[in-house]
Coordinates of C-alpha atoms and ligand atoms in Angstrom, one line a residue:
X1 CA 49.5 92.7 74.6
X2 CA 52.3 95.2 74.2
X3 CA 51.8 98.0 71.7
X4 CA 55.6 97.8 71.1
X5 CA 57.1 95.6 68.6
X6 CA 59.6 93.3 70.3
X7 CA 63.0 94.9 70.5
X8 CA 64.8 92.5 68.2
X9 CA 62.4 93.6 65.4
X10 CA 63.2 97.2 66.0
X11 CA 66.8 96.3 65.8
X12 CA 66.4 95.2 62.2
X13 CA 63.9 97.8 61.1
X14 CA 65.3 101.2 60.0
X15 CA 63.7 103.7 62.4
X16 CA 62.9 107.3 61.6
X17 CA 64.7 108.7 58.6
X18 CA 68.1 109.1 60.1
X19 CA 70.9 110.5 58.3
X20 CA 74.5 109.3 58.9
X21 CA 76.3 111.5 61.5
X22 CA 77.1 114.8 59.9
X23 CA 80.8 115.2 59.0
X24 CA 82.4 117.3 61.6
X25 CA 84.1 120.6 60.9
X26 CA 87.9 120.4 61.5
X27 CA 88.1 121.9 65.0
X28 CA 85.7 119.2 66.3
X29 CA 88.0 116.5 65.1
X30 CA 90.8 117.8 67.4
X31 CA 90.0 115.5 70.4
X32 CA 90.6 112.5 68.2
X33 CA 94.1 113.6 67.5
X34 CA 94.7 114.3 71.1
X35 CA 93.7 110.8 71.9
X36 CA 96.2 109.5 69.4
X37 CA 98.9 111.4 71.1
X38 CA 97.8 110.7 74.6
X39 CA 100.4 107.9 75.1
X40 CA 103.2 110.2 74.4
X41 CA 101.5 113.0 76.3
X42 CA 101.6 110.8 79.4
X43 CA 98.1 110.9 80.8
X44 CA 97.4 109.6 84.3
X45 CA 97.8 105.9 83.7
X46 CA 100.8 106.1 81.5
X47 CA 104.3 105.9 82.9
X48 CA 106.5 108.9 82.4
X49 CA 110.2 108.9 81.4
X50 CA 112.2 111.7 80.0
X51 CA 112.4 109.8 76.7
X52 CA 108.7 109.7 76.4
X53 CA 108.4 113.4 77.2
X54 CA 111.0 114.1 74.6
X55 CA 109.0 112.0 72.2
X56 CA 105.9 114.0 73.1
X57 CA 107.7 117.2 72.2
X58 CA 108.7 115.8 68.8
X59 CA 105.1 115.2 67.8
X60 CA 104.2 118.8 68.7
X61 CA 105.0 120.1 65.3
X62 CA 102.1 120.5 62.8
X63 CA 101.3 117.3 60.9
X64 CA 101.5 118.9 57.5
X65 CA 101.6 122.2 55.7
X66 CA 97.8 121.9 55.3
X67 CA 97.3 121.7 59.1
X68 CA 99.8 124.4 59.9
X69 CA 97.2 126.5 61.7
X70 CA 96.4 123.6 64.1
X71 CA 97.4 124.4 67.6
X72 CA 99.6 122.1 69.7
X73 CA 97.2 119.6 71.1
X74 CA 99.5 118.3 73.8
X75 CA 99.3 119.8 77.3
X76 CA 102.4 121.7 78.4
X77 CA 105.4 119.5 79.0
X78 CA 105.2 117.7 82.3
X79 CA 101.4 118.3 82.7
X80 CA 98.5 116.0 82.1
X81 CA 95.0 116.0 80.5
X82 CA 92.5 113.9 82.3
X83 CA 90.2 112.3 79.7
X84 CA 87.2 110.4 81.3
X85 CA 89.0 107.1 81.9
X86 CA 91.9 108.9 83.6
X87 CA 89.5 111.1 85.5
X88 CA 87.7 108.0 86.8
X89 CA 91.0 106.7 88.3
X90 CA 91.9 110.1 89.7
X91 CA 88.5 110.4 91.4
X92 CA 88.8 106.9 92.7
X93 CA 92.2 107.7 94.3
X94 CA 90.9 111.0 95.7
X95 CA 87.8 109.2 97.2
X96 CA 90.2 106.9 99.0
X97 CA 92.2 109.9 100.3
X98 CA 88.9 111.5 101.5
X99 CA 87.6 108.3 103.0
X100 CA 90.8 107.7 105.0
X101 CA 90.8 111.4 106.2
X102 CA 87.2 111.0 107.3
X103 CA 87.9 107.8 109.2
X104 CA 90.7 109.6 111.0
X105 CA 88.3 112.6 111.7
X106 CA 90.2 115.2 109.7
X107 CA 88.4 118.3 108.3
X108 CA 88.8 119.3 104.6
X109 CA 90.3 122.7 103.8
X110 CA 91.4 124.3 100.5
X111 CA 93.7 127.1 99.3
X112 CA 94.4 128.9 96.1
X113 CA 96.9 127.3 93.7
X114 CA 98.2 130.8 93.1
X115 CA 100.0 132.1 96.2
X116 CA 102.2 135.0 97.0
X117 CA 105.9 134.3 96.2
X118 CA 107.0 135.5 99.6
X119 CA 105.4 132.4 101.2
X120 CA 107.9 130.2 99.3
X121 CA 111.1 132.2 99.5
X122 CA 113.5 130.3 101.8
X123 CA 117.2 130.7 102.0
X124 CA 118.3 127.1 102.8
X125 CA 119.0 126.2 99.2
X126 CA 116.1 123.7 98.9
X127 CA 115.5 122.2 95.4
X128 CA 111.8 123.2 95.7
X129 CA 112.6 126.9 95.8
X130 CA 114.6 126.6 92.6
X131 CA 111.7 124.9 90.9
X132 CA 109.2 127.6 91.4
X133 CA 106.7 128.6 88.7
X134 CA 106.9 132.3 89.7
X135 CA 106.0 135.4 87.8
X136 CA 104.6 138.9 88.2
X137 CA 100.9 139.4 87.8
X138 CA 99.3 142.3 86.0
X139 CA 99.3 144.3 89.2
X140 CA 103.1 143.9 89.6
X141 CA 102.8 141.3 92.5
X142 CA 105.2 138.4 92.7
X143 CA 103.2 135.2 92.7
X144 CA 103.8 131.5 92.3
X145 CA 101.9 128.4 91.4
X146 CA 102.4 126.7 94.7
X147 CA 104.9 123.8 94.7
X148 CA 103.5 122.4 98.0
X149 CA 100.6 123.2 100.3
X150 CA 102.2 123.4 103.8
X151 CA 103.0 127.1 103.6
X152 CA 99.4 127.9 102.7
X153 CA 98.2 125.9 105.6
X154 CA 100.6 127.8 107.9
X155 CA 99.3 131.1 106.5
X156 CA 95.7 130.1 107.2
X157 CA 96.5 129.0 110.7
X158 CA 98.2 132.4 111.4
X159 CA 95.2 134.2 109.8
X160 CA 92.6 132.4 111.8
X161 CA 94.7 132.9 114.9
X162 CA 93.0 132.5 118.3
X163 CA 89.6 131.6 116.8
X164 CA 91.0 128.1 116.1
X165 CA 90.5 125.4 118.7
X166 CA 93.5 123.2 118.9
X167 CA 94.4 120.6 118.1
X168 CA 93.2 120.9 114.6
X169 CA 93.3 118.1 112.1
X170 CA 93.1 119.3 108.5
X171 CA 93.4 117.6 105.1
X172 CA 93.4 118.9 101.6
X173 CA 93.9 117.6 98.1
X174 CA 95.3 120.0 95.6
X175 CA 97.5 120.5 92.6
X176 CA 101.1 121.5 93.0
X177 CA 103.5 122.8 90.5
X178 CA 107.3 122.2 90.4
X179 CA 109.6 122.8 87.4
X180 CA 111.1 119.3 87.9
X181 CA 113.5 117.2 85.9
X182 CA 111.0 114.5 85.0
X183 CA 111.5 110.9 86.0
X184 CA 109.0 108.1 86.5
X185 CA 106.2 109.4 88.7
X186 CA 107.7 112.9 88.9
X187 CA 106.0 115.6 86.9
X188 CA 105.7 119.4 86.6
X189 CA 102.2 119.3 88.1
X190 CA 100.9 116.7 90.5
X191 CA 98.1 116.4 93.0
X192 CA 99.0 116.0 96.7
X193 CA 96.9 114.7 99.5
X194 CA 98.0 116.5 102.7
X195 CA 97.1 115.6 106.3
X196 CA 98.4 117.9 109.0
X197 CA 97.9 118.2 112.8
X198 CA 98.4 121.5 114.6
X199 CA 98.7 121.8 118.4
X200 CA 100.1 118.3 119.3
X201 CA 103.7 118.3 120.4
X202 CA 103.8 114.6 121.2
X203 CA 104.8 111.8 118.8
X204 CA 101.3 110.5 118.9
X205 CA 100.4 113.0 116.2
X206 CA 103.0 111.4 113.9
X207 CA 101.7 108.0 114.9
X208 CA 98.2 109.1 113.7
X209 CA 99.5 110.4 110.4
X210 CA 101.4 107.1 109.7
X211 CA 98.2 105.2 110.5
X212 CA 96.4 107.2 107.8
X213 CA 99.1 106.4 105.3
X214 CA 99.1 102.7 106.1
X215 CA 95.3 102.6 105.9
X216 CA 95.4 104.2 102.5
X217 CA 97.9 101.7 101.2
X218 CA 95.9 98.8 102.6
X219 CA 92.7 100.2 100.9
X220 CA 94.5 100.2 97.6
X221 CA 95.7 96.6 98.0
X222 CA 99.3 97.5 98.8
X223 CA 101.0 95.5 101.6
X224 CA 104.0 96.0 103.8
X225 CA 105.8 93.6 101.5
X226 CA 105.4 96.1 98.7
X227 CA 106.1 99.3 100.6
X228 CA 108.1 100.4 103.7
X229 CA 108.0 103.6 105.6
X230 CA 111.4 104.9 106.7
X231 CA 111.5 107.0 109.8
X232 CA 114.1 109.2 111.4
X233 CA 114.2 112.5 113.3
X234 CA 116.0 115.7 112.5
X235 CA 116.9 115.7 116.2
X236 CA 119.4 113.0 115.3
X237 CA 121.3 115.5 113.2
X238 CA 120.8 118.2 115.7
X239 CA 122.5 116.0 118.4
X240 CA 125.4 115.2 116.0
X241 CA 125.9 118.9 115.3
X242 CA 126.0 119.5 119.0
X243 CA 128.6 116.8 119.4
X244 CA 130.8 118.5 116.9
X245 CA 130.0 122.0 118.2
X246 CA 128.6 123.1 114.8
X247 CA 126.7 126.4 115.2
X248 CA 123.0 126.0 115.4
X249 CA 122.2 128.4 112.6
X250 CA 123.7 125.9 110.1
X251 CA 121.2 123.2 111.1
X252 CA 118.7 123.8 108.3
X253 CA 121.4 124.1 105.6
X254 CA 123.0 120.9 106.8
X255 CA 119.7 119.0 106.6
X256 CA 119.1 120.2 103.0
X257 CA 122.6 119.2 101.9
X258 CA 122.5 115.8 103.7
X259 CA 119.2 115.0 102.0
X260 CA 121.0 114.9 98.7
X261 CA 122.8 111.7 99.7
X262 CA 122.0 109.1 97.1
X263 CA 121.6 111.8 94.4
X264 CA 125.2 113.0 94.8
X265 CA 128.3 111.3 96.2
X266 CA 129.5 111.3 99.8
X267 CA 132.5 113.4 98.8
X268 CA 130.3 116.0 97.2
X269 CA 128.1 116.1 100.3
X270 CA 131.2 116.5 102.5
X271 CA 132.4 119.4 100.2
X272 CA 129.1 121.1 100.4
X273 CA 129.0 120.8 104.1
X274 CA 132.4 122.3 104.5
X275 CA 131.5 125.2 102.3
X276 CA 128.8 126.2 104.9
X277 CA 131.6 126.3 107.5
X278 CA 131.3 122.8 109.0
X279 CA 134.7 121.3 109.8
X280 CA 135.9 118.2 107.9
X281 CA 135.7 116.1 111.0
X282 CA 132.1 117.1 111.7
X283 CA 131.2 116.6 108.0
X284 CA 132.5 113.0 108.2
X285 CA 130.8 112.5 111.5
X286 CA 127.5 113.7 110.1
X287 CA 127.7 111.4 107.1
X288 CA 128.7 108.4 109.2
X289 CA 125.6 108.8 111.4
X290 CA 123.4 108.7 108.3
X291 CA 124.3 105.1 107.7
X292 CA 122.7 103.9 111.0
X293 CA 119.6 101.9 110.5
X294 CA 118.8 100.5 113.9
X295 CA 117.6 102.2 117.0
X296 CA 119.9 100.3 119.3
X297 CA 122.9 101.5 117.2
X298 CA 121.6 105.0 117.3
X299 CA 121.3 104.7 121.1
X300 CA 124.9 103.6 121.3
X301 CA 126.0 106.6 119.4
X302 CA 123.8 109.3 120.9
X303 CA 123.1 107.9 124.3
X304 CA 119.6 107.1 125.6
X305 CA 118.6 110.3 127.2
X306 CA 118.2 112.5 124.2
X307 CA 114.9 113.6 122.6
X308 CA 115.8 112.0 119.2
X309 CA 116.0 108.5 120.7
X310 CA 113.0 109.0 123.0
X311 CA 110.7 110.2 120.2
X312 CA 111.7 107.4 117.9
X313 CA 111.3 104.7 120.6
X314 CA 107.9 106.1 121.4
X315 CA 106.8 106.1 117.8
X316 CA 107.9 102.5 117.2
X317 CA 106.2 101.5 120.4
X318 CA 102.9 103.1 119.3
X319 CA 103.3 101.5 115.9
X320 CA 103.0 98.1 117.7
X321 CA 99.7 99.1 119.3
X322 CA 98.3 100.5 116.0
X323 CA 99.4 97.2 114.3
X324 CA 101.5 98.8 111.6
X325 CA 105.0 98.1 112.9
X326 CA 105.9 95.8 109.9
X327 CA 105.7 98.9 107.7
X328 CA 108.2 101.0 109.7
X329 CA 111.9 100.9 109.9
X330 CA 114.4 103.4 111.3
X331 CA 116.8 104.9 108.7
X332 CA 119.0 107.8 109.7
X333 CA 119.5 108.8 106.1
X334 CA 115.9 110.1 105.9
X335 CA 116.2 113.8 106.5
X336 CA 113.8 115.3 103.9
X337 CA 114.7 118.1 101.5
X338 CA 112.5 120.8 102.9
X339 CA 113.9 123.4 105.3
X340 CA 111.2 123.5 107.9
X341 CA 111.2 120.1 109.5
X342 CA 112.3 120.0 113.2
X343 CA 111.6 116.5 114.5
X344 CA 110.4 113.1 113.3
X345 CA 110.6 112.8 109.5
X346 CA 109.3 109.9 107.3
X347 CA 109.0 108.7 103.7
X348 CA 107.3 105.8 102.1
X349 CA 109.2 103.8 99.4
X350 CA 108.5 100.8 97.2
X351 CA 110.7 98.1 98.6
X352 CA 112.0 97.2 95.1
X353 CA 113.5 100.7 95.0
X354 CA 112.2 101.4 91.5
X355 CA 110.4 104.6 92.3
X356 CA 111.0 107.9 94.1
X357 CA 109.3 108.5 97.5
X358 CA 105.6 107.8 97.4
X359 CA 104.9 110.2 100.2
X360 CA 106.7 112.1 102.9
X361 CA 106.3 114.3 105.9
X362 CA 107.3 115.2 109.3
X363 CA 107.2 117.6 112.2
X364 CA 107.6 121.3 111.7
X365 CA 107.2 123.1 115.0
X366 CA 108.7 126.4 114.0
X367 CA 107.3 127.2 110.6
X368 CA 104.8 129.7 111.8
X369 CA 107.4 132.0 113.4
X370 CA 109.2 132.1 110.0
X371 CA 106.1 133.9 108.7
X372 CA 105.9 136.2 111.8
X373 CA 103.3 134.1 113.6
X374 CA 103.4 132.4 117.0
X375 CA 104.7 128.9 116.8
X376 CA 102.3 126.0 117.2
X377 CA 103.6 122.4 117.2
X378 CA 102.7 120.9 113.8
X379 CA 103.3 117.8 111.7
X380 CA 101.9 116.4 108.5
X381 CA 102.6 114.7 105.2
X382 CA 102.1 115.1 101.5
X383 CA 101.1 112.1 99.4
X384 CA 101.3 112.6 95.6
X385 CA 99.0 111.0 93.0
X386 CA 101.7 110.2 90.4
X387 CA 104.1 107.8 92.2
X388 CA 101.3 105.8 93.7
X389 CA 99.7 105.2 90.3
X390 CA 103.0 104.0 89.0
X391 CA 103.2 101.6 91.9
X392 CA 99.7 100.3 91.4
X393 CA 100.5 99.7 87.8
X394 CA 103.6 97.8 88.8
X395 CA 101.6 95.6 91.1
X396 CA 98.6 95.1 88.8
X397 CA 96.4 96.9 91.2
X398 CA 94.9 99.6 89.0
X399 CA 91.1 99.0 89.2
X400 CA 89.2 98.6 85.9
X401 CA 86.8 101.5 86.4
X402 CA 84.0 101.7 83.9
X403 CA 81.4 104.3 83.2
X404 CA 78.2 103.5 85.0
X405 CA 74.9 104.9 84.0
X406 CA 71.6 103.7 85.4
X407 CA 69.2 104.2 82.5
X408 CA 69.1 105.2 78.9
X409 CA 65.8 106.8 77.7
X410 CA 65.2 106.6 74.0
X411 CA 62.2 107.9 72.2
X412 CA 61.2 105.8 69.2
X413 CA 60.0 108.8 67.3
X414 CA 61.5 112.2 66.9
X415 CA 58.2 113.8 68.0
X416 CA 58.5 112.0 71.3
X417 CA 61.5 114.1 72.4
X418 CA 59.3 116.1 74.8
X419 CA 57.7 113.1 76.5
X420 CA 61.1 111.3 76.7
X421 CA 62.5 114.5 78.4
X422 CA 59.8 114.3 81.0
X423 CA 60.6 110.6 81.7
X424 CA 64.3 111.6 82.0
X425 CA 63.4 114.5 84.3
X426 CA 61.3 112.3 86.7
X427 CA 64.0 109.5 86.9
X428 CA 66.7 112.1 87.6
X429 CA 64.6 113.6 90.4
X430 CA 64.7 110.1 91.9
X431 CA 68.5 110.2 91.8
X432 CA 69.0 107.9 88.9
X433 CA 71.7 108.7 86.4
X434 CA 70.0 108.9 83.0
X435 CA 71.3 109.4 79.5
X436 CA 68.7 110.7 77.0
X437 CA 69.6 109.4 73.6
X438 CA 68.1 111.0 70.5
X439 CA 68.7 110.8 66.7
X440 CA 70.2 107.3 66.8
X441 CA 69.3 103.9 65.6
X442 CA 68.2 101.3 68.1
X443 CA 71.3 99.2 67.2
X444 CA 73.5 102.1 68.2
X445 CA 71.6 102.5 71.4
X446 CA 72.2 98.9 72.4
X447 CA 75.9 99.2 71.7
X448 CA 76.0 102.5 73.7
X449 CA 74.2 100.8 76.6
X450 CA 76.9 98.2 76.7
X451 CA 79.7 100.8 76.5
X452 CA 78.3 102.8 79.4
X453 CA 77.2 99.9 81.4
X454 CA 73.6 101.0 81.6
X455 CA 71.2 98.9 83.7
X456 CA 68.0 99.6 81.9
X457 CA 66.8 100.8 78.5
X458 CA 63.5 102.8 78.6
X459 CA 61.8 103.1 75.3
X460 CA 59.2 105.9 74.8
X461 CA 56.8 104.9 72.0
X462 CA 53.8 106.8 70.6
X463 CA 50.8 104.6 71.4
X464 CA 52.2 103.6 74.8
X465 CA 52.8 107.2 75.7
X466 CA 49.1 107.9 74.9
X467 CA 48.3 105.2 77.5
X468 CA 50.7 106.7 80.0
X469 CA 53.1 103.7 79.6
X470 CA 56.8 103.2 78.7
X471 CA 58.7 100.0 77.9
X472 CA 61.6 98.9 80.1
X473 CA 64.3 96.5 79.2
X474 CA 66.6 95.2 81.9
X475 CA 69.9 94.9 80.0
X476 CA 71.6 92.3 82.2
X477 CA 68.7 89.7 82.0
X478 CA 67.1 90.9 78.8
X479 CA 63.7 90.9 80.7
X480 CA 61.2 93.3 79.2
X481 CA 58.0 94.8 80.6
X482 CA 55.7 97.8 80.3
X483 CA 55.1 100.1 83.2
X484 CA 53.0 103.1 84.0
X485 CA 55.1 106.3 83.8
X486 CA 54.1 107.3 87.3
X487 CA 55.2 103.9 88.6
X488 CA 58.6 104.0 86.9
X489 CA 61.2 103.9 89.7
Ligands
HAM501 P1 107.4 116.5 99.4 O1 108.2 115.3 99.8 O2 108.1 117.6 98.6 O3 106.7 117.1 100.7 O4 106.2 116.0 98.5 C1 105.3 115.1 99.0 C2 104.9 114.1 98.0 O5 104.4 114.7 96.9 C3 106.1 113.2 97.4 O6 106.4 112.2 98.2 C4 105.5 112.8 96.1 O7 104.5 111.8 96.3 C5 104.7 114.0 95.7 N1 105.5 114.9 94.8 C6 106.3 115.9 95.1 N2 106.8 116.4 94.0 C7 106.3 115.7 92.9 C8 106.4 115.8 91.5 N3 107.2 116.7 90.9 N4 105.7 115.0 90.7 C9 104.9 114.1 91.3 N5 104.7 113.9 92.6 C10 105.4 114.8 93.4 C11 105.9 118.2 100.7 O8 105.5 118.7 99.7 C12 105.5 118.6 102.1 N6 104.9 119.9 102.0 C13 104.7 117.6 102.7 C14 104.2 117.9 104.1 C15 102.9 118.2 104.5 N7 105.0 118.0 105.2 C16 104.2 118.4 106.2 N8 102.9 118.5 105.7

């Protein structure tokens, strides 16, 4: 016969003299206020619009004269807190990034978020260089919070030099900072999953990267009906510039200007192109080529013997073999806004056109030489956390992730804190996740068990402890039993 009273009796009986939770001093109440404001502050799962951000700013002011010393509990504009429920989603997404990278046999690398400003100074007029979080550190060095990871990757490849065995396939997940105008899914900080391949000059590297992207989408429940990956090559523009005898040194600038199509009008693009020294005829020719969206049309315009057409044909043919061709389409307007791309470029978009690019990447065979290193063929992509979460919300695909703890250990008497701690310690050594609960009523413990999805409740009582026993309740079946402590698994 058990020395424990049945649990339902314990539920009704007041346990040890327990005082109600002590009232908290003011600073400890702060998190509650933060939670109240979290919708406006746009945490991970909440969509972002400029209006909401403005609303968030308007609640930054102290609540009343009495609270005037209270600090602003919102994170800086455009940045996010990650309370546990948001953090669970972020971790889930990152686990998927990591798993896909593992499946494609990529190695993980990491870099400092703070980098030297010189790494990000480029003269092509890219938006990203105008959005830098840059400042001077206490030693007078110009530094930035990195807006992207590719330059850090290039820096490390140069630093490691000949010790690297090519090809190398690296992935990383890290926070990036851009002083952006905020729209849905675009923030001032975001996390980016990057996969990059160094040392492969052939299009099969791009085919592998796109395979990873498609695999990620599929793992998240997104199909090719929801998302498309638009592909082109900067070599298309290069060929057009040659056709119009535009000097080669204007190539990068032209790409950066042309990438603004859709954000500014055709006429404005034309004007900007002409300001760089491109003739009006060439500017019109460049813009016309951007509207081509079939490979056969491209072949008609550029001929079939150029690298642009050959690369694209090869990529589309490999896509058939990989089995992801329904995701891909050729679209000459995909140029990408970053200066360093040299070949194939691609971006994934929601087919409804509600969001900005979900991810983007391409080939950048000459980036290393811009930092003084020897060039190595390279390509990669960046995949942000914010736009994909918006899309998952749109599609009802955000998983319902709950906290999951294996056991709750609860001593029925204050003096049993020590024995309960030893039960906790032995279970944790076995790898179980265990929450030790003290100073609460049993009713609270049951509610808590439900909240945290505990599988078992382990009660440590005085007389049972004397006999080397504890009582176990399986919470899903309500089954109860006693077990010797050394047999508790
Ligand atoms: P990107 O197109 O500038 O490329 O960024 C890649 C992805 O990061 C975007 O498609 C988007 O998902 C996310 N992203 C960028 N800016 C923001 C923002 N302000 N808020 C939220 N998400 C954002 C690059 O950064 C290249 N370095 C990618 C790359 C890697 N190319 C070769 N290797």
